[in-house]
PDB file of C-alpha atoms in Angstrom:
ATOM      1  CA  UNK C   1       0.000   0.000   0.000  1.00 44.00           C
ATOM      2  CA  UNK C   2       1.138   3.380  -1.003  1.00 47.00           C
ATOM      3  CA  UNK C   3       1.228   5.503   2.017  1.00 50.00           C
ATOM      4  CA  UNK C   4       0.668   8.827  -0.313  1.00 47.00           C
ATOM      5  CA  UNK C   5      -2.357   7.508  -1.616  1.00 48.00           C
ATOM      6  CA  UNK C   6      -4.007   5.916   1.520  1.00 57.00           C
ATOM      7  CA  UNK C   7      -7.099   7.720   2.201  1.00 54.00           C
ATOM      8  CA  UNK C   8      -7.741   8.826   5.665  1.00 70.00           C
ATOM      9  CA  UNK C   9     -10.367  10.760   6.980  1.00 74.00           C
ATOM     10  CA  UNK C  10     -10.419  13.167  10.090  1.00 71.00           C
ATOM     11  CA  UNK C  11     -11.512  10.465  12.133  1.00 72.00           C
ATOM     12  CA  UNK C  12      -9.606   8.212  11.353  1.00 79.00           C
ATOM     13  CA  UNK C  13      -6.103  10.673  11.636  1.00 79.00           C
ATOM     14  CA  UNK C  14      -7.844  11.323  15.387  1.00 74.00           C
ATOM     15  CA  UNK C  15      -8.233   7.250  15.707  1.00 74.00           C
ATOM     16  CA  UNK C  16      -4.733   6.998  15.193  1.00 81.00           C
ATOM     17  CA  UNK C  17      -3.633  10.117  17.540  1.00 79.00           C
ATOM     18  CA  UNK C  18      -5.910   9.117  20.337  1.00 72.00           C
ATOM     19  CA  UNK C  19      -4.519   5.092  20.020  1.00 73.00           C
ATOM     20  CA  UNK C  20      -2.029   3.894  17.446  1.00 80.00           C
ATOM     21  CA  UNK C  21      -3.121   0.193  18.168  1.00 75.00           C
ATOM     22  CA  UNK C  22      -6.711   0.569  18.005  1.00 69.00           C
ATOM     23  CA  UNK C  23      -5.759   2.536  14.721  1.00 78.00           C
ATOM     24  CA  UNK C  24      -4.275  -0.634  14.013  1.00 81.00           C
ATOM     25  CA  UNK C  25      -7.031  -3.318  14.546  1.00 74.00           C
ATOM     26  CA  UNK C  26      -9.526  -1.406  13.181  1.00 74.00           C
ATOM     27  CA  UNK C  27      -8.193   0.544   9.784  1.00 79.00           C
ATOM     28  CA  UNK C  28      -4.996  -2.088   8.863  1.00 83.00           C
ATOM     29  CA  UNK C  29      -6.430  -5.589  10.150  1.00 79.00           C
ATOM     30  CA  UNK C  30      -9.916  -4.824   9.507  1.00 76.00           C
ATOM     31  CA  UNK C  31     -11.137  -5.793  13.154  1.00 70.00           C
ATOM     32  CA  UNK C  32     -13.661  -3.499  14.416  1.00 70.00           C
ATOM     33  CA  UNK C  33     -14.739  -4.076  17.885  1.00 73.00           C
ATOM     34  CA  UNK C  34     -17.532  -1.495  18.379  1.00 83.00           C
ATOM     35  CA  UNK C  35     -18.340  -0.104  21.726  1.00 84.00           C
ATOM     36  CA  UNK C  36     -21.263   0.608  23.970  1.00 88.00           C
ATOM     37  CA  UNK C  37     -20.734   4.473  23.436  1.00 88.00           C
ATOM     38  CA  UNK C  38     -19.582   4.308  19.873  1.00 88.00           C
ATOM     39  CA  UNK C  39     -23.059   2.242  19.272  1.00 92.00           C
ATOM     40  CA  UNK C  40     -25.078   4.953  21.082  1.00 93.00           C
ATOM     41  CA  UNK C  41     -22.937   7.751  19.370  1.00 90.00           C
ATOM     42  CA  UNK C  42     -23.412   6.675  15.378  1.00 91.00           C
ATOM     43  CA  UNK C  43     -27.380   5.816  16.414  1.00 95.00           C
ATOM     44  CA  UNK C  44     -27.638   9.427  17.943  1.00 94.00           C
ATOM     45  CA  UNK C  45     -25.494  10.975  14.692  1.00 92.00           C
ATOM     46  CA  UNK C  46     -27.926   9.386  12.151  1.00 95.00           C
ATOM     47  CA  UNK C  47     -31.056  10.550  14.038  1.00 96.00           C
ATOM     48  CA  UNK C  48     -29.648  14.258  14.161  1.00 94.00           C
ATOM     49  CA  UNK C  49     -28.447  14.018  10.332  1.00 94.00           C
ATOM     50  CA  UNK C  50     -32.033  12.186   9.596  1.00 96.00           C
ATOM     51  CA  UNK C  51     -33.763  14.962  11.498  1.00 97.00           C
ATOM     52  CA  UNK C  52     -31.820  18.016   9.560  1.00 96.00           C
ATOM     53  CA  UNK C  53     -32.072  16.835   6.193  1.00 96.00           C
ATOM     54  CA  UNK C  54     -35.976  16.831   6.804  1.00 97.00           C
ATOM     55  CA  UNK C  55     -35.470  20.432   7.761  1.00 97.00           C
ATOM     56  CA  UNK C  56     -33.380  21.341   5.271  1.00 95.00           C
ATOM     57  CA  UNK C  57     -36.336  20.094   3.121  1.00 95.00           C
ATOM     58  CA  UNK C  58     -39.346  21.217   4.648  1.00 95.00           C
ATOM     59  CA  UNK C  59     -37.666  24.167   6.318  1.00 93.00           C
ATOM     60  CA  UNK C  60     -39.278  23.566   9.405  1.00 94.00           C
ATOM     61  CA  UNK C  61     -38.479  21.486  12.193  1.00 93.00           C
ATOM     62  CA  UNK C  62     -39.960  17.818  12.029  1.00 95.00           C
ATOM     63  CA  UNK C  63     -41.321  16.088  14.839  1.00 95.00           C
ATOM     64  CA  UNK C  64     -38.919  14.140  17.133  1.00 95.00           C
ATOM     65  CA  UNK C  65     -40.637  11.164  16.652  1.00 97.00           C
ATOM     66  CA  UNK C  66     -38.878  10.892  13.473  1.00 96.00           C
ATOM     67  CA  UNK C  67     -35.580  11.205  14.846  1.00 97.00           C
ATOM     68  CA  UNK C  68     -35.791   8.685  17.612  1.00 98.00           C
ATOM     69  CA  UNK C  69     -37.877   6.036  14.920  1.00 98.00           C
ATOM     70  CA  UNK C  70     -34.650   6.889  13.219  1.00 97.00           C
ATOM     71  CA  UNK C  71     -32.047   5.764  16.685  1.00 97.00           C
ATOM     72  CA  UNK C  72     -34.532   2.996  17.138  1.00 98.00           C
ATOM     73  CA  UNK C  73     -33.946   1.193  14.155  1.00 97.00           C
ATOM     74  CA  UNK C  74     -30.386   1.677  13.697  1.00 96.00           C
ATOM     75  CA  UNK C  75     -29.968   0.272  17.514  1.00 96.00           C
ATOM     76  CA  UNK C  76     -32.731  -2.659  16.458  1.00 96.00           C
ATOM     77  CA  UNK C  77     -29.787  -2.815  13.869  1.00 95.00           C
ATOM     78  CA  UNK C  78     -26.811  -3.035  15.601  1.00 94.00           C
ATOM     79  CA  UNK C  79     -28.226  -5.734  18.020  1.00 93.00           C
ATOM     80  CA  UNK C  80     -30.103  -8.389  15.275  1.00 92.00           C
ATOM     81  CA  UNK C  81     -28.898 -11.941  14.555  1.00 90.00           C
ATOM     82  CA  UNK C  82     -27.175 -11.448  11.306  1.00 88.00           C
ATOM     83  CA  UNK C  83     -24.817  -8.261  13.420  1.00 86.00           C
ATOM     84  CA  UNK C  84     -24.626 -10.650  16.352  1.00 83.00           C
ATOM     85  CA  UNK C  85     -23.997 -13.426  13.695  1.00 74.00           C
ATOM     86  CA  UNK C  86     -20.748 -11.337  11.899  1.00 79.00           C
ATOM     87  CA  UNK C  87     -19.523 -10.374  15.522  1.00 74.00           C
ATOM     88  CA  UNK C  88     -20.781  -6.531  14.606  1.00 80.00           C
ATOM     89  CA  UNK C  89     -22.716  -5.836  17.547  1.00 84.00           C
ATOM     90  CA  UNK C  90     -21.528  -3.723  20.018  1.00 88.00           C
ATOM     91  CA  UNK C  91     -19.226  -5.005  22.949  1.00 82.00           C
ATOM     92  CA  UNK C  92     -21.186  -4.694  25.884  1.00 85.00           C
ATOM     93  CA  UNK C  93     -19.426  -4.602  29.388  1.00 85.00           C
ATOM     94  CA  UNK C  94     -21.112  -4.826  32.817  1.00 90.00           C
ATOM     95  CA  UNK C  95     -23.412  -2.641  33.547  1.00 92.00           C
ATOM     96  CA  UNK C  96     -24.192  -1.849  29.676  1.00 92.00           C
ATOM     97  CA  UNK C  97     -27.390  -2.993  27.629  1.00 95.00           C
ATOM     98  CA  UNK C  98     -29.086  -2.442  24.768  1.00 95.00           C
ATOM     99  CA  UNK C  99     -32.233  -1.641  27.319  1.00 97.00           C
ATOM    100  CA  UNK C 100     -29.416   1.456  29.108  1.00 97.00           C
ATOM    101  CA  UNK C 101     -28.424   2.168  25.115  1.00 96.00           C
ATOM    102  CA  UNK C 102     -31.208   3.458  24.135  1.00 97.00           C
ATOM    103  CA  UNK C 103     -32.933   5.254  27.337  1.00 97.00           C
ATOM    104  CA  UNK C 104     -29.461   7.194  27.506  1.00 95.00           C
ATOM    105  CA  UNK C 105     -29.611   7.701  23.798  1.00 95.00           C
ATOM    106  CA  UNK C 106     -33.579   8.806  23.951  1.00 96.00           C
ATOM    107  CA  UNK C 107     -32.767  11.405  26.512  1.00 94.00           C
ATOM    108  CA  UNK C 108     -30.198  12.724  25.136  1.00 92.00           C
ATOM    109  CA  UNK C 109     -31.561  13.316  21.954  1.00 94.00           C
ATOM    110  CA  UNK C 110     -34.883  14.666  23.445  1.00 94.00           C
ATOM    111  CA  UNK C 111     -32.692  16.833  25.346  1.00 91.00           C
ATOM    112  CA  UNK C 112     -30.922  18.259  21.722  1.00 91.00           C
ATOM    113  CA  UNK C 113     -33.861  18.411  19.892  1.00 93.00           C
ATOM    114  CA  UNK C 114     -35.829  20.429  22.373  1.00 93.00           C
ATOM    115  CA  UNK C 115     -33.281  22.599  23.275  1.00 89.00           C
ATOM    116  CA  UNK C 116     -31.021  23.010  20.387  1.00 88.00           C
ATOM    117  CA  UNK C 117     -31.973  21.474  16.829  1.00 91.00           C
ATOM    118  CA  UNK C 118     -34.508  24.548  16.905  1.00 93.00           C
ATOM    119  CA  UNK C 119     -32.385  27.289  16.859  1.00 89.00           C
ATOM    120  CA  UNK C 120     -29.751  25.456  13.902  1.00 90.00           C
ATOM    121  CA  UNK C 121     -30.557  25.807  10.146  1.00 92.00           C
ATOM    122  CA  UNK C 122     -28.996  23.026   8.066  1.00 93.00           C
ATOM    123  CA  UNK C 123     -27.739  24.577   4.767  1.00 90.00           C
ATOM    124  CA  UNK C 124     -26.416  20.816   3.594  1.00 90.00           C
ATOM    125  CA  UNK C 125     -26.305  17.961   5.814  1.00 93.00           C
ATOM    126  CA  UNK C 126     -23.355  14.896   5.729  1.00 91.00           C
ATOM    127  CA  UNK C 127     -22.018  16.431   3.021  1.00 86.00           C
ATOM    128  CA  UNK C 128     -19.298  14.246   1.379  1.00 87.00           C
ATOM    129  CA  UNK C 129     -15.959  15.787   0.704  1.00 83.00           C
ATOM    130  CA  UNK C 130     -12.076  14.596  -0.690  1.00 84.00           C
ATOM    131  CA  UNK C 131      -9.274  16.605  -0.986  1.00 82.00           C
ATOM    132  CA  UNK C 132      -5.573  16.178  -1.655  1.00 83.00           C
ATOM    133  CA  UNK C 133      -3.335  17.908   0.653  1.00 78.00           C
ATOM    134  CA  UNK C 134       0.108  19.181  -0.492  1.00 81.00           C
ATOM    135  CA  UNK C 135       2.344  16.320  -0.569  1.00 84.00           C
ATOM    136  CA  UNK C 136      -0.226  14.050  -1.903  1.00 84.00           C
ATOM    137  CA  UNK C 137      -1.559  13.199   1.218  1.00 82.00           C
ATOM    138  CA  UNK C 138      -5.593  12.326   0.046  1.00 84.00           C
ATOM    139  CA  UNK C 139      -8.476  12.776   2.626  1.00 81.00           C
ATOM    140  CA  UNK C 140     -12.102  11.998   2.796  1.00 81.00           C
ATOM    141  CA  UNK C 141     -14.907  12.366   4.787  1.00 80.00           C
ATOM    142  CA  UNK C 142     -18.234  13.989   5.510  1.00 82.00           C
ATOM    143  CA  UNK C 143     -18.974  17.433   6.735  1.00 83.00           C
ATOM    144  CA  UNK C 144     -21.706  17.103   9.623  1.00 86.00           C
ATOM    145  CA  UNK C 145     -23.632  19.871   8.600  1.00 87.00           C
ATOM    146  CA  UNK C 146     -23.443  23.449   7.179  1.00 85.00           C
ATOM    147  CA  UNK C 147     -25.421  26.299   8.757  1.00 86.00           C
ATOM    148  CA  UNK C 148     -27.242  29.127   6.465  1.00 88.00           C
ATOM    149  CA  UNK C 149     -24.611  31.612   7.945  1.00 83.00           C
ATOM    150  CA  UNK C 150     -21.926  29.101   5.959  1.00 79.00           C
ATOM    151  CA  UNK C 151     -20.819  27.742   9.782  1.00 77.00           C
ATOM    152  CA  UNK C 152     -19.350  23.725   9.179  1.00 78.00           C
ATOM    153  CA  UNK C 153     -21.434  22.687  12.868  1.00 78.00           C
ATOM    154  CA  UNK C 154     -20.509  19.399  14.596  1.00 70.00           C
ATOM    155  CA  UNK C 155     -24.033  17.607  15.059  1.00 57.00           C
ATOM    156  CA  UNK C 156     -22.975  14.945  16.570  1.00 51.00           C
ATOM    157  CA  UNK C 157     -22.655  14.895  19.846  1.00 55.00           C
ATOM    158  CA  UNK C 158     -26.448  15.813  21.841  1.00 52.00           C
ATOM    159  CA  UNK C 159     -25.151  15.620  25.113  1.00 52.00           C
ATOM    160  CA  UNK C 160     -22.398  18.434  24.364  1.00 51.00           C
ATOM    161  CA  UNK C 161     -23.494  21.753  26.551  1.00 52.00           C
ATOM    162  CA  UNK C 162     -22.302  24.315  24.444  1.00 50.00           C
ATOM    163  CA  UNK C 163     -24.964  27.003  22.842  1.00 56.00           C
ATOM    164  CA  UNK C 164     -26.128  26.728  19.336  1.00 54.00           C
ATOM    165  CA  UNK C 165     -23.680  29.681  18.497  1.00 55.00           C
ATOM    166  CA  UNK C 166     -20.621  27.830  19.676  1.00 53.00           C
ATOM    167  CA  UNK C 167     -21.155  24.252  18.087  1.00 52.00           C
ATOM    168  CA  UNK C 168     -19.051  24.888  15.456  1.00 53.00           C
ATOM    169  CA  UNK C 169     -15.467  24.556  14.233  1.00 52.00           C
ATOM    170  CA  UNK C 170     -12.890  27.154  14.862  1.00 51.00           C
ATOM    171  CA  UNK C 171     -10.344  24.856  15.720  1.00 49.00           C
ATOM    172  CA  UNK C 172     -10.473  22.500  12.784  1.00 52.00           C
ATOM    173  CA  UNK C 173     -11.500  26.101  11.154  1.00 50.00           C
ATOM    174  CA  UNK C 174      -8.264  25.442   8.521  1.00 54.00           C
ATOM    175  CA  UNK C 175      -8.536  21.772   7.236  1.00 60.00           C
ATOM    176  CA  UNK C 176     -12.738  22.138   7.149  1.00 58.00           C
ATOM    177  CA  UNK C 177     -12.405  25.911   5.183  1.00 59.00           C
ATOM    178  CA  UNK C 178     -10.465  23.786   2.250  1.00 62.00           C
ATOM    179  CA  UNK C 179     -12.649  20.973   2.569  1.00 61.00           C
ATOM    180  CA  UNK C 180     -15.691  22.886   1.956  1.00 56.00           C
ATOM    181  CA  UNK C 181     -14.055  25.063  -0.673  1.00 58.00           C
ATOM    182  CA  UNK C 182     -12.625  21.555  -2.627  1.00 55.00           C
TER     183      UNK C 182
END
């Protein structure tokens, strides 16, 4: 493999900063062991993304019924026979269950759609985008959302605490300005 024309995305590059080995198993070997929070984290993402793309469309906020049939059925997902089957279901340790999964992820996403989805006005939501940095370096991924003011906002996360005006990248503010302009 060409190490110039490996794609990487920002989460993986953070995979790899946060734990070389993990890196490891789960982007070289192919072994992805997912976990309790990772399973409650990609359910929550898809029911935000779900919920702003209706908005984007409608341009109104949609029930959040919608949203949670959305964490529902990716959850209903993660735990079935055939994921069970090809070892893909989450790694549950004690004290975890699919029964705590989803009452955690519920409230927290009643919590962010009550109290923040309102006030956030998807422009484009999971937006894909692929760049090549200088030195050939290639990288991939998906932009969470963009605001109508043209913010890049991280809607992943619905138990963060920061204000609608905050949830958005000033750090990453370089590598997400050329992605969106790419």
């Amino acid at each position: 493999m060409n190490d110039r024309t490996f794609a990487r995305s920002k989460s993986q590059l953070n995979s790899y900063e946060r734990c070389p080995k993990a890196f490891e198993w789960n982007y070289i070997k192919k072994v992805k062991l997912m976990s309790y929070f990772a399973a409650k984290g990609i359910a929550c993402h898809e029911a935000i993304a779900a919920h702003f793309r209706r908005k984007a469309e409608t341009g109104v906020d949609p029930s959040p019924v919608e949203a949670l049939a959305v964490f529902h059925e990716r959850v209903r997902g993660f735990f079935s026979p055939l994921s069970e089957a090809e070892g893909k279901s989450p790694v549950l340790f004690e004290g975890q269950s699919r029964e705590k999964l989803e009452a955690e992820g519920v409230a927290q996403l009643t919590v962010y759609l009550r109290d923040l989805a309102p006030s956030i006005e998807p422009l484009m939501v999971e937006e894909a985008v692929e760049m090549t940095l200088p030195g050939g370096l290639r990288i991939k991924g998906r932009i969470d959302l963009v605001d109508t003011a043209c913010r890049i906002r991280d809607a992943k996360f619905p138990t963060d605490g920061m204000k609608a005006a905050q949830l958005h990248y000033e750090a990453d503010a370089p590598l997400y300005c050329a992605f969106y302009r790419a």
